[in-house]
N, CA and C atoms as an extended XYZ file, in Angstrom:
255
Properties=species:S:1:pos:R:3:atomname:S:1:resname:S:1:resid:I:1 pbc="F F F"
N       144.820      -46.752      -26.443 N   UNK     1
C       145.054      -47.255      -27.784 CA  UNK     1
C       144.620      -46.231      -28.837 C   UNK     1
N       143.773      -45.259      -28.583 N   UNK     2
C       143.333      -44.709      -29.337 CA  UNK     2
C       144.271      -43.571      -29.987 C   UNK     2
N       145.258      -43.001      -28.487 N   UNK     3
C       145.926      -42.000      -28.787 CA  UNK     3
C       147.016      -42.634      -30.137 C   UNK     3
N       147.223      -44.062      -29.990 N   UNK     4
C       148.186      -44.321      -30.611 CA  UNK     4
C       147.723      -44.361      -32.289 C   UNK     4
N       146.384      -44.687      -32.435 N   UNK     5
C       145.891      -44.801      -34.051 CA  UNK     5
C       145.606      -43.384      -34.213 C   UNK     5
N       145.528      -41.888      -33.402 N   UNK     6
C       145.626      -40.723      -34.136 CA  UNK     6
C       146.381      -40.292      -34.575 C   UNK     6
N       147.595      -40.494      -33.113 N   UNK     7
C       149.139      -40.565      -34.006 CA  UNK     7
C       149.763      -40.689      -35.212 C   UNK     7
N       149.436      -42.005      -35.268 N   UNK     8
C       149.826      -42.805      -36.556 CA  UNK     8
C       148.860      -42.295      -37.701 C   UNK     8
N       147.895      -41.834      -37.780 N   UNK     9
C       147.048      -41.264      -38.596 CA  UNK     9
C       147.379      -39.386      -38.746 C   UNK     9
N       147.436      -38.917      -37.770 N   UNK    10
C       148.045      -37.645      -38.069 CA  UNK    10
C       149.561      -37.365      -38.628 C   UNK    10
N       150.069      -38.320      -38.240 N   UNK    11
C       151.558      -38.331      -39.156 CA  UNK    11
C       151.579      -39.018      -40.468 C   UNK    11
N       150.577      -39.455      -40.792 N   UNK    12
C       150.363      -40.163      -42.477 CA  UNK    12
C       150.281      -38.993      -43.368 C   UNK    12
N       150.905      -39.835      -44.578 N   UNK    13
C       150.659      -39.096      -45.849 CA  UNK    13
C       149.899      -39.485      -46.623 C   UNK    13
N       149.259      -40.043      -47.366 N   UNK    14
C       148.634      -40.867      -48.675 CA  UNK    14
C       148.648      -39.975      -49.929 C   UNK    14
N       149.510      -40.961      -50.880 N   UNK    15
C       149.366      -40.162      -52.094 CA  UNK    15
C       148.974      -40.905      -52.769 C   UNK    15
N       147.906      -41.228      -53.766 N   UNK    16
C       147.530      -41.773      -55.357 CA  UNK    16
C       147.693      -41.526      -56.678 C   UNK    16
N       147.561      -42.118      -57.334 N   UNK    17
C       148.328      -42.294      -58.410 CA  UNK    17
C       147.282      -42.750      -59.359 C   UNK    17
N       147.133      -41.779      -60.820 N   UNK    18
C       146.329      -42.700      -61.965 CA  UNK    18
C       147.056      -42.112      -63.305 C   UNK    18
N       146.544      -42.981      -64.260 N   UNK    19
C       146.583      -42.364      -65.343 CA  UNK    19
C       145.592      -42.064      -66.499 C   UNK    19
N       145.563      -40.605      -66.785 N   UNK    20
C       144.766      -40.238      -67.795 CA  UNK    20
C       144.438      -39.563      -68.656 C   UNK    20
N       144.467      -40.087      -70.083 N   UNK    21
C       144.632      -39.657      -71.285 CA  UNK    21
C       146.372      -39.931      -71.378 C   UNK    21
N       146.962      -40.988      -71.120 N   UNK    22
C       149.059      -40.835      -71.106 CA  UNK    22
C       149.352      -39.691      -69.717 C   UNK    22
N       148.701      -39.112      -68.864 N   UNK    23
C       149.098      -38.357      -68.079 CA  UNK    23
C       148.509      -38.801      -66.935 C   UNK    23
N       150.124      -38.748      -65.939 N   UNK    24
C       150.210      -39.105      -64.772 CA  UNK    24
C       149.328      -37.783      -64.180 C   UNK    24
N       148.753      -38.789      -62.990 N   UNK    25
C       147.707      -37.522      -62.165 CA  UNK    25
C       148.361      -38.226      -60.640 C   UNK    25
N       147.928      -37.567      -59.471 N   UNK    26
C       148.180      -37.630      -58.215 CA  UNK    26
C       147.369      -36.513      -57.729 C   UNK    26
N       146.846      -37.667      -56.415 N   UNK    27
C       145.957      -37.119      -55.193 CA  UNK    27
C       146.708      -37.029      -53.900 C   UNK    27
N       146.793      -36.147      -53.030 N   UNK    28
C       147.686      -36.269      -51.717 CA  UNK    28
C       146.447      -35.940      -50.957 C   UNK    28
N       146.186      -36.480      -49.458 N   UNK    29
C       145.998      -36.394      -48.449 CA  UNK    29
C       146.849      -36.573      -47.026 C   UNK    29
N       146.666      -35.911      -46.306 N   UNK    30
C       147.224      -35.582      -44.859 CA  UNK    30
C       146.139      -34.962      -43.806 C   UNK    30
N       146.471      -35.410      -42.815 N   UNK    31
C       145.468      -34.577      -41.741 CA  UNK    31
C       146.921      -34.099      -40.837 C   UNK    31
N       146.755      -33.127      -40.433 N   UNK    32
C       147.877      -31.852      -39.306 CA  UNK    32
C       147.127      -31.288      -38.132 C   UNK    32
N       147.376      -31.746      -36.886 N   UNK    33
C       147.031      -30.821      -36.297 CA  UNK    33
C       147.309      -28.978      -35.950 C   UNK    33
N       146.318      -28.928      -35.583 N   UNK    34
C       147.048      -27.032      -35.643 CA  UNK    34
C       147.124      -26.012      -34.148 C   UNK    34
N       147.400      -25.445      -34.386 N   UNK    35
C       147.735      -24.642      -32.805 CA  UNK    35
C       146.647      -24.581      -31.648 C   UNK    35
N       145.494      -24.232      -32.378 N   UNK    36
C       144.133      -24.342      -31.909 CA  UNK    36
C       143.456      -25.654      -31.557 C   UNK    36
N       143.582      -26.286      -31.867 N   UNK    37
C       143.326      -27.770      -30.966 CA  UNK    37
C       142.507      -28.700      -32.184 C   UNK    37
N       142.364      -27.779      -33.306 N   UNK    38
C       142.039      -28.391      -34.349 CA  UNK    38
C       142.381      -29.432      -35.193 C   UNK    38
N       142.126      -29.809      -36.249 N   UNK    39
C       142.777      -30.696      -37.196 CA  UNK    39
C       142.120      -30.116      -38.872 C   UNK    39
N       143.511      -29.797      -39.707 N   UNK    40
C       143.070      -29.720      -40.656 CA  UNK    40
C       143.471      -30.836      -41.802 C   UNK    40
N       142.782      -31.621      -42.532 N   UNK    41
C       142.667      -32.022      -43.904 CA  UNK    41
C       143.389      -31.342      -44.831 C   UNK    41
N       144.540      -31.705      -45.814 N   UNK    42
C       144.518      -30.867      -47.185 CA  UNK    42
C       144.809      -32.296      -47.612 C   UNK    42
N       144.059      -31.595      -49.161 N   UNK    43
C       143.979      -32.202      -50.566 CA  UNK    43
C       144.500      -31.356      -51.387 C   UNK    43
N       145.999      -31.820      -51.812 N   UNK    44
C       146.457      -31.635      -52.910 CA  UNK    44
C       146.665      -32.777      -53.890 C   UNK    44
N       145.928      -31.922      -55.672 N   UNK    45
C       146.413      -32.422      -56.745 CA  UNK    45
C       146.682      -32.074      -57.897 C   UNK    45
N       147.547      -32.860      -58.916 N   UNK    46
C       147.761      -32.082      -60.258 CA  UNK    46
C       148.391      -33.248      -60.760 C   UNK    46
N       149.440      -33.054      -61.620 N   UNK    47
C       150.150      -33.828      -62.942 CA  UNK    47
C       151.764      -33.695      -62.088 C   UNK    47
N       151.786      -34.932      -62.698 N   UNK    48
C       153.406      -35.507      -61.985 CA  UNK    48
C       154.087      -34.601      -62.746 C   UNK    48
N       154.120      -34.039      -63.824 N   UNK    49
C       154.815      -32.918      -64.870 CA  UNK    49
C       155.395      -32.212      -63.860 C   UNK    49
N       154.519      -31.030      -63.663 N   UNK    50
C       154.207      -29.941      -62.744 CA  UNK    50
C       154.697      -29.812      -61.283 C   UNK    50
N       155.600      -28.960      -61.065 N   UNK    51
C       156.125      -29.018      -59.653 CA  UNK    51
C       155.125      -28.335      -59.076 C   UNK    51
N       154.397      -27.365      -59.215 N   UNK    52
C       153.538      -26.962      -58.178 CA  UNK    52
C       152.113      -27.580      -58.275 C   UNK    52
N       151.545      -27.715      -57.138 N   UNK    53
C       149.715      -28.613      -57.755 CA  UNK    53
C       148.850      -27.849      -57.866 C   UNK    53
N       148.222      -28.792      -59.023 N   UNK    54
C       147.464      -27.813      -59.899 CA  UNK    54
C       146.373      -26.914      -58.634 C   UNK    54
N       145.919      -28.131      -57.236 N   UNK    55
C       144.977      -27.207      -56.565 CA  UNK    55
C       145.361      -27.786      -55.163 C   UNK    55
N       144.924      -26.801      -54.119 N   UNK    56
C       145.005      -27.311      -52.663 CA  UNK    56
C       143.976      -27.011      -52.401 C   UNK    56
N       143.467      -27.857      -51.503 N   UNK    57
C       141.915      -27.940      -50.865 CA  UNK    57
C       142.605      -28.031      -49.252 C   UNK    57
N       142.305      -26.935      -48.067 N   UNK    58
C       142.181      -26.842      -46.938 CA  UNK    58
C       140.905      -26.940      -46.088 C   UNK    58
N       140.668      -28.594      -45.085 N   UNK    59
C       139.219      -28.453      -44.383 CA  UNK    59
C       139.437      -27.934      -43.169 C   UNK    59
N       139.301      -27.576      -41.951 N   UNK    60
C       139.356      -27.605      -40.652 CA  UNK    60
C       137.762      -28.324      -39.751 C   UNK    60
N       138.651      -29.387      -39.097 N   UNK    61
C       137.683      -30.052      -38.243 CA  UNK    61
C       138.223      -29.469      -37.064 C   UNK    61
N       136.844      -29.720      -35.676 N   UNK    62
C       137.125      -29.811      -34.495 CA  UNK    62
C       137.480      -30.794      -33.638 C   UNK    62
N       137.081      -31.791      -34.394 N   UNK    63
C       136.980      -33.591      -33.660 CA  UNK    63
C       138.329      -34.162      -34.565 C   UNK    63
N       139.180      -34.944      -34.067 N   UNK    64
C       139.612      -35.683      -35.048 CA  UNK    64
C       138.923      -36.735      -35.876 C   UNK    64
N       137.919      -37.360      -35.277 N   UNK    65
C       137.010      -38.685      -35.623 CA  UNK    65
C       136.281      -37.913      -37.118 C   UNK    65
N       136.013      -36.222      -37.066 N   UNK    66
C       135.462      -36.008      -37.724 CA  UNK    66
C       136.832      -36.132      -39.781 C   UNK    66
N       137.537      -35.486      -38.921 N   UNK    67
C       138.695      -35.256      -39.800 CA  UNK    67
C       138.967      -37.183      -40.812 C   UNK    67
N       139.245      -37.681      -39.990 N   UNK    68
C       139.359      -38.922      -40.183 CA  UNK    68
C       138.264      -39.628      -41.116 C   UNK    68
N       137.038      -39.565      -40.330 N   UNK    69
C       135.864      -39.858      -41.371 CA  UNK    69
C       136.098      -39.074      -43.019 C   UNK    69
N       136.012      -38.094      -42.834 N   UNK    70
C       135.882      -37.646      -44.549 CA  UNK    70
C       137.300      -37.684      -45.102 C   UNK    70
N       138.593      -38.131      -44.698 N   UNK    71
C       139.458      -38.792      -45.204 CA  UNK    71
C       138.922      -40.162      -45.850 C   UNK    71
N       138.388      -41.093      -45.118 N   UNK    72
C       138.260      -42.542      -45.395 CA  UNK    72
C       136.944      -41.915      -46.825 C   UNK    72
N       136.201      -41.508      -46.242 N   UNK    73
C       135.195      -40.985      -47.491 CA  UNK    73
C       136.007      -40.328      -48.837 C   UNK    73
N       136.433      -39.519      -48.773 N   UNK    74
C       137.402      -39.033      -50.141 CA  UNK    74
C       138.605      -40.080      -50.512 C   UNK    74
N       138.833      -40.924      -49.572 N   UNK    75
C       139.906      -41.850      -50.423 CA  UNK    75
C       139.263      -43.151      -50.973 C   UNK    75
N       137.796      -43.604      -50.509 N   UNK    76
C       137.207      -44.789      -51.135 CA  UNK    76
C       136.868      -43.705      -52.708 C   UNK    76
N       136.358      -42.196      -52.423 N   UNK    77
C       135.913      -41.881      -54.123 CA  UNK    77
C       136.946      -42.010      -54.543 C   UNK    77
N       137.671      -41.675      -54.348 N   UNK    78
C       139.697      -41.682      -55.228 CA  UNK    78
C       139.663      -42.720      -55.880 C   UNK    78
N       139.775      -44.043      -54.795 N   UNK    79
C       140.044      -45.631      -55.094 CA  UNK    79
C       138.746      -46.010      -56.418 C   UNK    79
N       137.459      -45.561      -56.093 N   UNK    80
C       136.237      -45.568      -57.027 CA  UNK    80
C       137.168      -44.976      -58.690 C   UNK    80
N       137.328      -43.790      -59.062 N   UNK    81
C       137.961      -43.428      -59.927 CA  UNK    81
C       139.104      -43.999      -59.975 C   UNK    81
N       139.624      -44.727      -59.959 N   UNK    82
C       140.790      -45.759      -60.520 CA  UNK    82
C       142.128      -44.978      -59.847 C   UNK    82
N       142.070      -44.149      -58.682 N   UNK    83
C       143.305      -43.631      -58.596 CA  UNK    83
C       143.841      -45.033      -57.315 C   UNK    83
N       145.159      -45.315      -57.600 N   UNK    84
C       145.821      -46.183      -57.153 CA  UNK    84
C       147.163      -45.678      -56.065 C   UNK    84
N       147.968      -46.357      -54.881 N   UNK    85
C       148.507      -46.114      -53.702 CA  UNK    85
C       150.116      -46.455      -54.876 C   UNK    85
């Protein structure tokens, strides 16, 4: 069962959504595995304006459990700051 909730968790996207000051903002998260047996995290964000984002944040874990954990941790602060699914 387990293989099946990494799955489904490594093929997710999550993007959020707020607004502030009249300007649309957005948070993206994803976890990818990579050639090396790893898993990396990125966080991209910026202004719905803007085709490119304003920043990308790349983590690399060794564990997925680890990867996963500081997903659920950076998307409760997201949800904390009013950013919305």
């Amino acid at each position: 069962m387990k293989k099946r909730t990494e799955i489904m968790l490594v093929n997710s996207h999550t993007v959020l959504h707020r607004t502030v000051n009249g300007q649309a903002r957005y948070y993206s998260l994803k976890i990818h595995p990579t050639l090396f047996q790893e898993f990396v995290l990125i966080r991209e964000y910026g202004s719905n304006k803007n085709k490119k984002p304003t920043g990308v944040i790349q983590e690399y874990f060794t564990l997925f459990d680890e990867a996963v954990a500081k997903l659920m941790l950076l998307l409760n602060m997201k949800i904390k700051k009013g950013y919305r699914e």
